[in-house]
């Protein structure tokens, strides 16, 4: 894995982190110190592939990008894009959850939703938001249909200022219970 570093017109493509540190030390404005060196080394050793930018002073940064490119020309022509690299487990864990919402599977679902409910405080006569946990069993065709049915039910029964989470977020969960007969 190579590193591309750029600070204004100064740029380089290096094959190891020591060369990257030497490049950064050659630019006096950056003010290379032990903390910055350790952070650059940690970034190079990690399996994170997004570009990293470091603040030099207000609105002035230098960037470090991991790349598969062997030469600066390959990097500039974007010949070493990371399309064939395996996906990280964090990304793969998110996709199935979102995909499960749309799967058509008629039957009974148990839907759990955590939302902000507006309630009246009797002592003051004012309203406040309260975290509310709601669980319901319903007939639905998919996880998204289960979410829509629960939200429709709640909208008729709670204050219209209550705040409901997205179906894609962590505050909605569903479980398929079985086919209806």
mmCIF file of C-alpha atoms in Angstrom:
data_model
loop_
_atom_site.group_PDB
_atom_site.id
_atom_site.type_symbol
_atom_site.label_atom_id
_atom_site.label_comp_id
_atom_site.label_asym_id
_atom_site.label_seq_id
_atom_site.Cartn_x
_atom_site.Cartn_y
_atom_site.Cartn_z
ATOM 1 C CA UNK A 1 0.000 0.000 0.000
ATOM 2 C CA UNK A 2 1.423 3.377 -1.032
ATOM 3 C CA UNK A 3 0.726 6.789 0.462
ATOM 4 C CA UNK A 4 -0.026 9.969 -1.448
ATOM 5 C CA UNK A 5 0.658 13.183 0.476
ATOM 6 C CA UNK A 6 -0.197 16.716 -0.595
ATOM 7 C CA UNK A 7 0.257 20.153 0.901
ATOM 8 C CA UNK A 8 -0.643 22.876 -1.622
ATOM 9 C CA UNK A 9 1.749 22.314 -4.573
ATOM 10 C CA UNK A 10 3.996 19.925 -2.646
ATOM 11 C CA UNK A 11 2.971 16.342 -3.303
ATOM 12 C CA UNK A 12 4.560 12.926 -3.291
ATOM 13 C CA UNK A 13 3.757 9.242 -3.618
ATOM 14 C CA UNK A 14 5.756 7.090 -1.193
ATOM 15 C CA UNK A 15 5.962 3.362 -0.595
ATOM 16 C CA UNK A 16 6.371 3.455 3.193
ATOM 17 C CA UNK A 17 5.479 5.579 6.170
ATOM 18 C CA UNK A 18 9.089 6.584 6.913
ATOM 19 C CA UNK A 19 9.353 8.323 3.534
ATOM 20 C CA UNK A 20 6.034 10.042 4.251
ATOM 21 C CA UNK A 21 7.353 11.323 7.607
ATOM 22 C CA UNK A 22 10.534 12.584 5.887
ATOM 23 C CA UNK A 23 8.402 14.426 3.307
ATOM 24 C CA UNK A 24 6.337 16.078 6.024
ATOM 25 C CA UNK A 25 9.474 17.069 7.949
ATOM 26 C CA UNK A 26 10.826 18.761 4.808
ATOM 27 C CA UNK A 27 7.939 21.260 4.955
ATOM 28 C CA UNK A 28 8.611 23.648 7.863
ATOM 29 C CA UNK A 29 5.033 25.064 7.904
ATOM 30 C CA UNK A 30 3.594 21.709 8.961
ATOM 31 C CA UNK A 31 5.541 21.644 12.245
ATOM 32 C CA UNK A 32 6.076 17.901 12.457
ATOM 33 C CA UNK A 33 6.066 16.597 16.050
ATOM 34 C CA UNK A 34 5.944 13.205 17.778
ATOM 35 C CA UNK A 35 2.157 13.253 18.145
ATOM 36 C CA UNK A 36 1.587 13.975 14.449
ATOM 37 C CA UNK A 37 4.151 11.346 13.471
ATOM 38 C CA UNK A 38 2.420 8.732 15.637
ATOM 39 C CA UNK A 39 -0.967 9.614 14.125
ATOM 40 C CA UNK A 40 0.347 9.303 10.551
ATOM 41 C CA UNK A 41 1.923 5.949 11.424
ATOM 42 C CA UNK A 42 -1.354 4.727 12.974
ATOM 43 C CA UNK A 43 -3.296 5.804 9.886
ATOM 44 C CA UNK A 44 -0.840 4.002 7.578
ATOM 45 C CA UNK A 45 -1.007 0.820 9.680
ATOM 46 C CA UNK A 46 -4.805 0.797 9.987
ATOM 47 C CA UNK A 47 -7.203 -0.816 7.531
ATOM 48 C CA UNK A 48 -9.019 2.487 6.976
ATOM 49 C CA UNK A 49 -8.967 3.620 3.346
ATOM 50 C CA UNK A 50 -10.651 7.006 3.371
ATOM 51 C CA UNK A 51 -8.404 10.059 2.917
ATOM 52 C CA UNK A 52 -7.164 11.671 6.114
ATOM 53 C CA UNK A 53 -6.590 15.379 6.451
ATOM 54 C CA UNK A 54 -4.519 17.088 9.102
ATOM 55 C CA UNK A 55 -4.978 20.673 10.203
ATOM 56 C CA UNK A 56 -1.895 22.872 9.916
ATOM 57 C CA UNK A 57 -3.642 26.121 10.902
ATOM 58 C CA UNK A 58 -7.191 27.460 10.460
ATOM 59 C CA UNK A 59 -8.557 26.404 7.039
ATOM 60 C CA UNK A 60 -5.147 24.999 5.997
ATOM 61 C CA UNK A 61 -4.700 21.215 5.784
ATOM 62 C CA UNK A 62 -2.471 18.547 4.286
ATOM 63 C CA UNK A 63 -3.909 15.231 3.156
ATOM 64 C CA UNK A 64 -2.762 11.615 3.216
ATOM 65 C CA UNK A 65 -4.397 9.063 0.911
ATOM 66 C CA UNK A 66 -3.776 5.322 0.788
ATOM 67 C CA UNK A 67 -3.553 4.037 -2.755
ATOM 68 C CA UNK A 68 -2.706 0.977 -4.810
ATOM 69 C CA UNK A 69 -1.105 3.153 -7.506
ATOM 70 C CA UNK A 70 2.536 2.345 -8.251
ATOM 71 C CA UNK A 71 3.387 5.701 -9.834
ATOM 72 C CA UNK A 72 2.203 9.273 -9.541
ATOM 73 C CA UNK A 73 0.850 9.081 -13.106
ATOM 74 C CA UNK A 74 -1.272 6.034 -12.203
ATOM 75 C CA UNK A 75 -2.585 7.860 -9.166
ATOM 76 C CA UNK A 76 -3.455 10.988 -11.170
ATOM 77 C CA UNK A 77 -5.237 8.925 -13.837
ATOM 78 C CA UNK A 78 -7.106 6.974 -11.135
ATOM 79 C CA UNK A 79 -5.902 3.626 -12.425
ATOM 80 C CA UNK A 80 -5.647 2.088 -8.941
ATOM 81 C CA UNK A 81 -9.165 2.553 -7.642
ATOM 82 C CA UNK A 82 -10.199 0.177 -4.864
ATOM 83 C CA UNK A 83 -13.050 -1.607 -6.631
ATOM 84 C CA UNK A 84 -11.741 -5.163 -6.226
ATOM 85 C CA UNK A 85 -10.709 -4.967 -2.564
ATOM 86 C CA UNK A 86 -12.776 -7.015 -0.122
ATOM 87 C CA UNK A 87 -15.402 -5.145 1.834
ATOM 88 C CA UNK A 88 -14.873 -4.576 5.533
ATOM 89 C CA UNK A 89 -17.136 -6.422 7.972
ATOM 90 C CA UNK A 90 -18.631 -3.120 9.229
ATOM 91 C CA UNK A 91 -19.997 -2.276 5.770
ATOM 92 C CA UNK A 92 -21.342 -5.796 5.229
ATOM 93 C CA UNK A 93 -23.169 -5.722 8.569
ATOM 94 C CA UNK A 94 -25.153 -2.622 7.613
ATOM 95 C CA UNK A 95 -26.362 -3.705 4.175
ATOM 96 C CA UNK A 96 -28.323 -6.842 5.199
ATOM 97 C CA UNK A 97 -30.302 -4.906 7.824
ATOM 98 C CA UNK A 98 -31.468 -2.379 5.242
ATOM 99 C CA UNK A 99 -32.153 -5.099 2.703
ATOM 100 C CA UNK A 100 -34.304 -7.040 5.175
ATOM 101 C CA UNK A 101 -36.800 -4.169 5.350
ATOM 102 C CA UNK A 102 -37.863 -4.679 1.731
ATOM 103 C CA UNK A 103 -38.075 -8.487 1.676
ATOM 104 C CA UNK A 104 -41.668 -9.519 0.915
ATOM 105 C CA UNK A 105 -42.676 -12.157 3.464
ATOM 106 C CA UNK A 106 -46.349 -12.051 4.480
ATOM 107 C CA UNK A 107 -47.079 -12.978 8.063
ATOM 108 C CA UNK A 108 -46.969 -11.841 11.661
ATOM 109 C CA UNK A 109 -44.238 -9.443 12.706
ATOM 110 C CA UNK A 110 -43.150 -8.149 16.076
ATOM 111 C CA UNK A 111 -42.100 -4.514 15.686
ATOM 112 C CA UNK A 112 -40.212 -2.558 18.348
ATOM 113 C CA UNK A 113 -39.866 1.204 18.127
ATOM 114 C CA UNK A 114 -38.270 3.765 20.462
ATOM 115 C CA UNK A 115 -39.572 7.286 19.880
ATOM 116 C CA UNK A 116 -39.917 10.713 21.499
ATOM 117 C CA UNK A 117 -43.465 11.114 22.770
ATOM 118 C CA UNK A 118 -44.945 14.490 23.748
ATOM 119 C CA UNK A 119 -46.715 14.288 27.116
ATOM 120 C CA UNK A 120 -48.364 16.850 29.387
ATOM 121 C CA UNK A 121 -46.685 17.479 32.742
ATOM 122 C CA UNK A 122 -49.635 17.881 35.160
ATOM 123 C CA UNK A 123 -47.834 20.107 37.686
ATOM 124 C CA UNK A 124 -46.704 22.745 35.203
ATOM 125 C CA UNK A 125 -49.243 22.398 32.427
ATOM 126 C CA UNK A 126 -46.376 22.267 29.906
ATOM 127 C CA UNK A 127 -45.442 19.518 27.482
ATOM 128 C CA UNK A 128 -42.184 17.591 27.325
ATOM 129 C CA UNK A 129 -40.590 14.847 25.251
ATOM 130 C CA UNK A 130 -40.287 11.429 26.851
ATOM 131 C CA UNK A 131 -38.470 8.425 25.465
ATOM 132 C CA UNK A 132 -41.093 5.765 24.821
ATOM 133 C CA UNK A 133 -40.583 2.084 24.001
ATOM 134 C CA UNK A 134 -43.432 0.513 22.003
ATOM 135 C CA UNK A 135 -43.799 -3.138 20.953
ATOM 136 C CA UNK A 136 -46.583 -4.470 18.727
ATOM 137 C CA UNK A 137 -47.464 -7.634 16.851
ATOM 138 C CA UNK A 138 -49.055 -6.981 13.480
ATOM 139 C CA UNK A 139 -49.863 -8.617 10.176
ATOM 140 C CA UNK A 140 -47.592 -7.242 7.481
ATOM 141 C CA UNK A 141 -45.977 -8.108 4.163
ATOM 142 C CA UNK A 142 -42.440 -6.909 4.990
ATOM 143 C CA UNK A 143 -40.390 -5.185 7.665
ATOM 144 C CA UNK A 144 -41.126 -1.826 6.070
ATOM 145 C CA UNK A 145 -44.846 -2.582 6.004
ATOM 146 C CA UNK A 146 -44.631 -3.475 9.716
ATOM 147 C CA UNK A 147 -42.950 -0.106 10.406
ATOM 148 C CA UNK A 148 -45.592 1.801 8.414
ATOM 149 C CA UNK A 149 -48.459 0.059 10.234
ATOM 150 C CA UNK A 150 -46.979 0.814 13.656
ATOM 151 C CA UNK A 151 -46.358 4.483 12.796
ATOM 152 C CA UNK A 152 -49.885 4.828 11.362
ATOM 153 C CA UNK A 153 -51.319 3.336 14.555
ATOM 154 C CA UNK A 154 -49.266 5.642 16.806
ATOM 155 C CA UNK A 155 -49.982 8.828 14.840
ATOM 156 C CA UNK A 156 -53.685 8.459 15.664
ATOM 157 C CA UNK A 157 -53.046 7.890 19.386
ATOM 158 C CA UNK A 158 -50.234 10.232 20.459
ATOM 159 C CA UNK A 159 -49.656 13.979 20.237
ATOM 160 C CA UNK A 160 -48.849 15.006 16.653
ATOM 161 C CA UNK A 161 -45.614 16.683 17.858
ATOM 162 C CA UNK A 162 -44.129 13.312 18.788
ATOM 163 C CA UNK A 163 -41.001 12.351 16.866
ATOM 164 C CA UNK A 164 -40.711 8.972 15.185
ATOM 165 C CA UNK A 165 -37.404 7.441 14.055
ATOM 166 C CA UNK A 166 -36.562 6.238 10.579
ATOM 167 C CA UNK A 167 -37.190 2.594 9.738
ATOM 168 C CA UNK A 168 -33.527 2.320 8.756
ATOM 169 C CA UNK A 169 -32.214 3.541 12.106
ATOM 170 C CA UNK A 170 -31.308 1.721 15.279
ATOM 171 C CA UNK A 171 -34.566 2.705 17.020
ATOM 172 C CA UNK A 172 -36.713 0.340 14.954
ATOM 173 C CA UNK A 173 -36.367 -3.433 15.054
ATOM 174 C CA UNK A 174 -38.615 -6.136 13.730
ATOM 175 C CA UNK A 175 -38.834 -9.895 13.890
ATOM 176 C CA UNK A 176 -40.737 -12.272 11.647
ATOM 177 C CA UNK A 177 -42.994 -14.472 13.801
ATOM 178 C CA UNK A 178 -44.537 -16.715 11.163
ATOM 179 C CA UNK A 179 -46.994 -16.983 8.330
ATOM 180 C CA UNK A 180 -50.627 -16.064 9.031
ATOM 181 C CA UNK A 181 -53.345 -18.644 8.400
#
